[in-house]
Coordinates of C-alpha atoms in Angstrom, one line a residue:
M1 CA -20.0 -7.5 24.8
G2 CA -17.5 -7.0 27.6
R3 CA -13.8 -6.3 28.2
V4 CA -10.8 -8.6 27.9
L5 CA -7.5 -7.3 29.3
G6 CA -9.2 -4.0 29.7
V7 CA -10.0 -3.8 25.9
P8 CA -13.7 -3.5 25.0
V9 CA -14.9 -6.3 22.6
Y10 CA -17.7 -5.4 20.2
V11 CA -19.8 -7.5 17.8
A12 CA -20.8 -5.7 14.6
P13 CA -24.4 -6.2 13.3
S14 CA -22.9 -7.9 10.2
W15 CA -21.7 -10.8 12.4
F16 CA -25.3 -11.9 12.9
L17 CA -25.7 -12.2 9.1
V18 CA -22.5 -14.3 8.8
A19 CA -23.6 -16.5 11.8
A20 CA -26.9 -17.1 10.1
L21 CA -25.1 -18.0 6.8
I22 CA -22.7 -20.3 8.6
T23 CA -25.6 -22.0 10.4
W24 CA -27.4 -22.6 7.1
F25 CA -24.4 -23.9 5.1
F26 CA -22.9 -26.0 7.9
G27 CA -26.3 -27.4 8.7
N28 CA -26.8 -28.5 5.1
Q29 CA -23.4 -30.3 5.2
L30 CA -24.3 -31.9 8.5
D31 CA -27.4 -33.4 6.9
R32 CA -25.1 -35.4 4.6
V33 CA -22.6 -36.5 7.3
L34 CA -25.0 -37.0 10.2
P35 CA -28.5 -37.5 8.7
G36 CA -30.0 -38.7 12.0
L37 CA -29.8 -35.2 13.6
G38 CA -32.8 -33.9 11.7
G39 CA -33.7 -30.3 12.5
G40 CA -31.3 -30.4 15.4
R41 CA -28.4 -30.0 12.9
Y42 CA -29.0 -26.3 12.8
L43 CA -28.6 -26.0 16.5
V44 CA -25.3 -27.8 16.2
S45 CA -24.4 -25.5 13.3
L46 CA -25.2 -22.4 15.4
F47 CA -22.9 -23.7 18.1
F48 CA -20.2 -24.1 15.4
A49 CA -20.6 -20.5 14.2
V50 CA -20.2 -19.2 17.8
A51 CA -17.3 -21.4 18.5
F52 CA -15.6 -20.3 15.2
Y53 CA -15.9 -16.7 16.1
A54 CA -14.7 -17.4 19.6
S55 CA -11.5 -18.7 17.8
V56 CA -11.4 -15.5 15.8
L57 CA -11.6 -13.6 19.1
V58 CA -8.6 -15.6 20.4
H59 CA -6.8 -14.7 17.2
E60 CA -7.4 -11.0 17.8
L61 CA -6.5 -11.3 21.5
A62 CA -3.0 -12.6 20.4
H63 CA -2.6 -9.2 18.5
T64 CA -3.9 -7.3 21.6
V65 CA -1.5 -9.1 24.0
A66 CA 1.5 -8.4 21.7
A67 CA 0.4 -4.7 21.4
I68 CA 0.1 -4.3 25.1
R69 CA 3.5 -5.9 25.5
F70 CA 4.9 -3.3 23.2
D71 CA 3.1 -0.4 25.0
L72 CA 0.8 0.2 22.0
P73 CA -2.8 1.2 23.1
V74 CA -5.6 -0.9 21.7
R75 CA -8.9 1.0 21.3
R76 CA -11.1 -2.1 20.8
I77 CA -11.6 -5.5 19.3
Q78 CA -14.5 -5.9 16.9
L79 CA -15.9 -9.1 15.4
Q80 CA -17.5 -8.4 12.1
F81 CA -18.4 -9.8 8.6
F82 CA -15.1 -11.3 7.7
G83 CA -13.3 -12.1 11.0
G84 CA -12.2 -9.5 13.4
V85 CA -10.2 -6.3 13.8
S86 CA -7.9 -5.2 16.7
E87 CA -7.9 -1.4 16.5
I88 CA -4.3 -0.5 17.6
E89 CA -3.9 3.3 17.9
K90 CA -0.2 3.6 17.2
E91 CA 2.3 2.2 14.8
S92 CA 5.1 -0.2 15.9
Q93 CA 8.4 1.7 16.4
T94 CA 10.6 -1.1 14.9
P95 CA 10.2 -3.6 12.1
G96 CA 10.9 -6.4 14.5
R97 CA 7.9 -5.5 16.7
E98 CA 5.7 -5.0 13.7
F99 CA 6.6 -8.6 12.5
V100 CA 5.9 -10.1 15.9
L101 CA 2.6 -8.1 16.3
A102 CA 1.3 -9.2 12.9
G103 CA 2.4 -12.8 13.3
A104 CA 0.9 -13.4 16.7
G105 CA -2.6 -13.9 15.4
P106 CA -2.0 -16.4 12.6
L107 CA 0.4 -18.3 14.9
L108 CA -2.3 -18.7 17.6
S109 CA -4.8 -19.8 14.9
L110 CA -2.4 -22.5 13.8
V111 CA -2.0 -23.6 17.5
L112 CA -5.8 -23.7 17.8
S113 CA -6.0 -25.8 14.6
G114 CA -3.5 -28.2 16.1
V115 CA -5.4 -28.4 19.4
F116 CA -8.6 -29.2 17.5
Y117 CA -6.8 -31.9 15.5
I118 CA -5.7 -33.6 18.7
G119 CA -9.3 -33.5 19.7
V120 CA -10.4 -35.1 16.4
L121 CA -8.0 -38.0 17.1
A122 CA -9.6 -38.5 20.5
V123 CA -13.2 -38.9 19.4
E124 CA -15.3 -40.8 16.8
S125 CA -15.4 -39.0 13.5
D126 CA -19.0 -39.7 12.8
T127 CA -20.3 -38.0 16.0
V128 CA -21.3 -34.5 16.7
P129 CA -18.1 -33.7 18.7
G130 CA -16.0 -35.3 15.9
V131 CA -17.6 -33.2 13.1
L132 CA -17.4 -30.0 15.3
L133 CA -13.8 -30.5 16.1
A134 CA -12.9 -31.3 12.5
G135 CA -14.8 -28.2 11.3
L136 CA -13.0 -25.9 13.9
M137 CA -9.6 -27.5 12.9
V138 CA -10.1 -26.7 9.3
S139 CA -11.6 -23.2 9.8
N140 CA -8.8 -22.1 12.0
L141 CA -6.3 -23.5 9.5
I142 CA -8.0 -21.5 6.8
V143 CA -8.0 -18.3 9.0
A144 CA -4.2 -18.8 9.6
V145 CA -3.3 -19.4 6.0
F146 CA -5.5 -16.6 4.6
N147 CA -4.1 -14.1 7.1
L148 CA -0.6 -15.1 6.1
L149 CA -1.1 -14.1 2.5
P150 CA 1.5 -11.4 1.8
G151 CA -0.6 -8.3 1.2
L152 CA -2.0 -5.5 3.3
P153 CA -4.4 -5.3 5.2
L154 CA -3.8 -9.0 6.1
D155 CA -1.3 -10.0 8.8
G156 CA 1.0 -11.5 6.2
G157 CA 1.0 -8.1 4.4
R158 CA 2.1 -6.5 7.7
M159 CA 4.8 -9.1 8.1
L160 CA 6.0 -8.4 4.5
R161 CA 5.9 -4.7 5.3
A162 CA 8.2 -5.4 8.3
V163 CA 10.6 -7.3 6.2
V164 CA 10.9 -4.6 3.5
W165 CA 11.1 -2.0 6.2
R166 CA 14.0 -3.9 7.9
L167 CA 15.9 -4.3 4.5
S168 CA 15.2 -0.8 3.2
G169 CA 15.3 1.1 6.4
S170 CA 12.1 2.9 5.5
A171 CA 8.7 2.1 6.9
M172 CA 7.0 3.9 4.0
T173 CA 8.8 1.7 1.5
G174 CA 7.6 -1.3 3.3
T175 CA 4.0 -0.1 3.4
V176 CA 4.1 0.8 -0.4
A177 CA 5.4 -2.7 -1.2
A178 CA 2.9 -4.5 1.0
A179 CA 0.0 -2.4 -0.1
W180 CA 0.6 -3.0 -3.9
T181 CA 1.1 -6.7 -3.1
G182 CA -2.3 -6.6 -1.4
R183 CA -3.9 -5.0 -4.5
V184 CA -2.4 -7.7 -6.7
L185 CA -3.6 -10.3 -4.2
A186 CA -7.1 -8.8 -4.5
I187 CA -7.1 -9.3 -8.3
V188 CA -5.8 -12.9 -7.9
V189 CA -8.7 -13.6 -5.4
L190 CA -11.3 -12.0 -7.7
I191 CA -10.3 -14.1 -10.7
G192 CA -8.6 -17.2 -9.2
F193 CA -11.0 -18.2 -6.5
P194 CA -14.0 -18.8 -8.8
L195 CA -11.8 -20.4 -11.4
A196 CA -10.2 -22.8 -8.9
T197 CA -13.5 -23.9 -7.5
H198 CA -15.0 -24.4 -11.0
L199 CA -12.0 -26.4 -12.2
G200 CA -12.1 -28.4 -9.0
S201 CA -15.6 -29.6 -9.9
V202 CA -15.0 -29.9 -13.7
G203 CA -15.7 -33.6 -13.5
E204 CA -19.3 -32.8 -12.4
R205 CA -19.6 -30.6 -15.6
Q206 CA -20.8 -27.6 -13.7
S207 CA -21.2 -24.4 -15.6
F208 CA -20.1 -20.9 -14.5
A209 CA -23.8 -20.0 -14.5
G210 CA -24.6 -22.5 -11.7
L211 CA -25.7 -21.3 -8.3
E212 CA -22.6 -22.5 -6.6
S213 CA -20.4 -20.8 -9.2
L214 CA -22.3 -17.5 -8.7
T215 CA -22.0 -17.8 -4.9
D216 CA -18.2 -18.4 -5.3
A217 CA -18.0 -15.3 -7.6
L218 CA -19.9 -13.2 -5.1
L219 CA -17.7 -14.3 -2.2
A220 CA -14.5 -13.7 -4.3
A221 CA -15.8 -10.2 -5.2
I222 CA -16.4 -9.3 -1.5
L223 CA -13.0 -10.6 -0.4
A224 CA -11.2 -8.8 -3.2
A225 CA -13.0 -5.6 -2.4
I226 CA -12.0 -5.9 1.3
I227 CA -8.4 -6.5 0.5
W228 CA -8.2 -3.8 -2.2
T229 CA -9.8 -1.2 0.0
G230 CA -7.7 -2.2 3.1
A231 CA -4.5 -2.0 1.0
G232 CA -5.4 1.5 -0.2
N233 CA -6.4 2.5 3.3
S234 CA -3.0 1.4 4.7
L235 CA -1.2 3.3 2.0
R236 CA -3.1 6.5 2.5
M237 CA -2.6 6.4 6.3
A238 CA 1.1 5.8 5.9
R239 CA 1.4 8.8 3.6
L240 CA -0.7 10.9 6.0
R241 CA 1.6 9.9 8.9
E242 CA 4.5 11.1 6.9
R243 CA 2.9 14.6 6.8
L244 CA 1.8 14.6 10.4
P245 CA 5.1 15.8 11.9
R246 CA 4.5 19.0 9.9
L247 CA 1.3 19.4 11.9
N248 CA 2.7 21.0 15.0
A249 CA 1.3 23.3 17.7
R250 CA 3.8 26.1 17.1
S251 CA 3.0 26.7 13.5
L252 CA -0.8 26.5 14.1
T253 CA -0.9 28.7 17.2
R254 CA -2.6 32.1 17.1
R255 CA -0.8 35.0 18.7
A256 CA -2.6 36.0 21.9
V257 CA -2.6 39.1 24.2
P258 CA -3.0 38.7 28.0
V259 CA -5.9 40.6 29.7
T260 CA -7.4 40.6 33.2
G261 CA -10.8 39.0 33.7
E262 CA -12.7 42.3 34.3
T263 CA -11.4 43.9 31.0
P264 CA -14.4 44.8 28.7
L265 CA -14.5 42.6 25.6
S266 CA -14.4 45.7 23.3
E267 CA -11.1 46.9 25.0
A268 CA -9.6 43.5 24.9
L269 CA -10.3 43.1 21.2
R270 CA -8.8 46.6 20.5
R271 CA -5.6 45.5 22.2
A272 CA -5.5 42.3 20.2
N273 CA -6.0 44.2 16.9
D274 CA -3.3 46.7 17.8
A275 CA -0.9 43.8 18.6
G276 CA -1.9 41.8 15.5
A277 CA -3.2 39.0 17.7
R278 CA -6.1 36.7 17.1
A279 CA -6.7 35.3 20.6
L280 CA -7.2 36.4 24.3
V281 CA -5.8 34.9 27.4
V282 CA -7.1 35.8 30.8
V283 CA -4.4 36.3 33.5
D284 CA -4.5 37.0 37.2
T285 CA -2.9 39.8 39.0
E286 CA 0.5 38.2 38.8
G287 CA 0.3 37.7 35.1
S288 CA -0.3 33.9 35.3
P289 CA -2.8 32.5 32.7
V290 CA -6.1 31.2 34.3
S291 CA -8.4 30.8 31.3
V292 CA -8.7 31.2 27.5
V293 CA -11.5 33.3 25.9
R294 CA -13.6 31.1 23.6
E295 CA -13.8 32.3 20.0
S296 CA -17.4 31.1 19.8
G297 CA -18.3 33.2 22.8
I298 CA -16.9 36.4 21.2
A299 CA -18.9 35.7 18.0
G300 CA -22.1 35.4 20.0
I301 CA -21.8 38.9 21.6
P302 CA -23.3 41.7 19.4
Q303 CA -21.1 44.7 18.7
H304 CA -23.1 47.2 20.8
R305 CA -22.9 45.0 23.9
R306 CA -19.1 44.3 23.9
P307 CA -18.2 47.4 26.0
W308 CA -20.4 46.0 28.8
V309 CA -19.2 42.3 28.7
A310 CA -16.2 41.3 30.8
V311 CA -13.9 38.8 29.0
S312 CA -14.0 36.5 32.1
T313 CA -17.6 35.6 31.3
L314 CA -16.6 34.2 27.9
A315 CA -13.5 32.3 29.1
Q316 CA -12.9 28.6 29.7
D317 CA -10.9 27.8 32.8
L318 CA -7.5 26.1 32.1
T319 CA -7.0 22.5 33.1
D320 CA -3.7 20.6 32.9
G321 CA -4.7 19.1 29.6
M322 CA -5.5 22.4 28.1
R323 CA -1.8 23.5 28.3
V324 CA -0.1 22.3 25.1
P325 CA 3.7 22.4 24.7
A326 CA 4.7 24.6 21.7
D327 CA 6.9 21.9 20.3
L328 CA 4.3 19.1 20.3
G329 CA 3.3 17.9 16.9
G330 CA 2.2 14.9 14.8
E331 CA 0.3 12.1 16.3
G332 CA 1.4 13.3 19.8
L333 CA -0.5 16.5 19.2
L334 CA -3.6 14.8 18.0
E335 CA -3.6 12.4 20.9
H336 CA -3.2 15.3 23.4
L337 CA -6.2 17.1 22.0
R338 CA -8.2 13.9 21.9
A339 CA -7.5 13.2 25.6
T340 CA -8.7 16.6 26.6
P341 CA -11.4 17.9 24.3
A342 CA -11.7 21.7 24.2
S343 CA -12.3 24.4 21.6
E344 CA -9.1 26.4 22.5
Y345 CA -5.8 25.4 24.2
L346 CA -3.0 27.5 25.8
V347 CA 0.3 26.9 24.0
V348 CA 3.3 27.3 26.3
E349 CA 7.0 27.2 26.0
E350 CA 9.2 24.8 28.0
T351 CA 9.8 27.7 30.5
G352 CA 6.0 28.1 31.0
E353 CA 5.9 31.3 29.1
I354 CA 2.7 31.9 27.0
Y355 CA 3.2 31.3 23.4
G356 CA -0.4 31.7 22.1
V357 CA -3.7 30.0 21.7
L358 CA -4.3 26.9 19.6
S359 CA -7.8 26.5 18.2
T360 CA -9.3 23.1 17.5
G361 CA -10.8 24.4 14.3
D362 CA -7.4 25.4 13.0
V363 CA -6.0 21.9 13.7
E364 CA -9.0 20.2 12.0
R365 CA -8.5 22.3 8.9
A366 CA -4.8 21.6 8.7
F367 CA -5.5 17.9 9.2
I368 CA -8.2 17.9 6.5
E369 CA -5.8 19.7 4.1
A370 CA -3.1 17.0 4.8
M371 CA -5.6 14.3 4.0
A372 CA -6.8 16.0 0.8
R373 CA -3.3 16.1 -0.6
H374 CA -3.4 12.3 -0.6
S375 CA -7.0 11.7 -1.6
P376 CA -6.1 9.6 -4.7
S377 CA -4.7 6.8 -2.5
A378 CA -7.6 5.9 -0.2
G379 CA -6.7 5.0 3.5
G380 CA -7.0 3.2 7.1
R381 CA -5.5 0.6 9.3
S382 CA -6.5 -2.6 10.9
T383 CA -5.1 -5.9 12.0
G384 CA -6.6 -9.4 12.1

């Protein structure tokens, strides 16, 4: 939809479904409060739906501003079925920053609720502006309170994670505590929300089989599923990040032999086999690396043609991003590869000496193996 502070803002298709539901439900309520509107009440309701999600966007922008302030890159903001998500690419380095980053959104929602409350006091309550301002006041208050619930993936869960992290000294301990609190919260929402709404209307003698009760149960099930899944995602990603430091360029690098560009492929492969190497680096007359021979290119040359094919025709010229420090690992390694997509990279020591060749396929396999070791825990990260 555009960019704010350089961050792209997306609207998921599910938003249009929610906007339609809000328009319908709020329009029905308007018919009771302002019966004179007639069919125009749905136009007012649509305006409310858009204004509400504009408030959600402001909530997410609070997270984004805090992330940028802490030098944490934000990939995008997405408005979707239940609110929004600010996709922050890195974890906070300290529990204090994590607490501020998580609390910025609910705090701004509370501020918006207060601003709309002042607006309510300034207009007549039985008018369109009065009803819209009251609805936005209540909805922003609900967004703030709901997000402050102490369980991942909600903002309150991240604040709880920061507190436990600060007290225990372990980010992983904080994540485990907040994730399991989130799962307990999901069960409470699943059971407690329909029960509370039913007991709240017990004087009207509604049964659990009524349409409103079934709607409440469905809403509770969706909310509980989102919280449960998000808590599991957070736990899985935290455990994966614990293993990422073991994912380093040096341990995954293939030994390589240097060859000149005019060397026949068959001769270059013979030298590699004799040296126990699995990769080829093309060097100039002074021995400086200029390109890396692509493994896929070698596989595409039949055996009988290899004596007549020079390795330079199968090589990819090196750019600055294709030189990877041998000691790079963890998230830093993954970010480096993502910034400069290629099939092979030259791995070098601090002195500039060639260490070997890193294959993207080897990194992907190691990453998948790390994820598979934690498959029972489910995983991901979001804010909002």
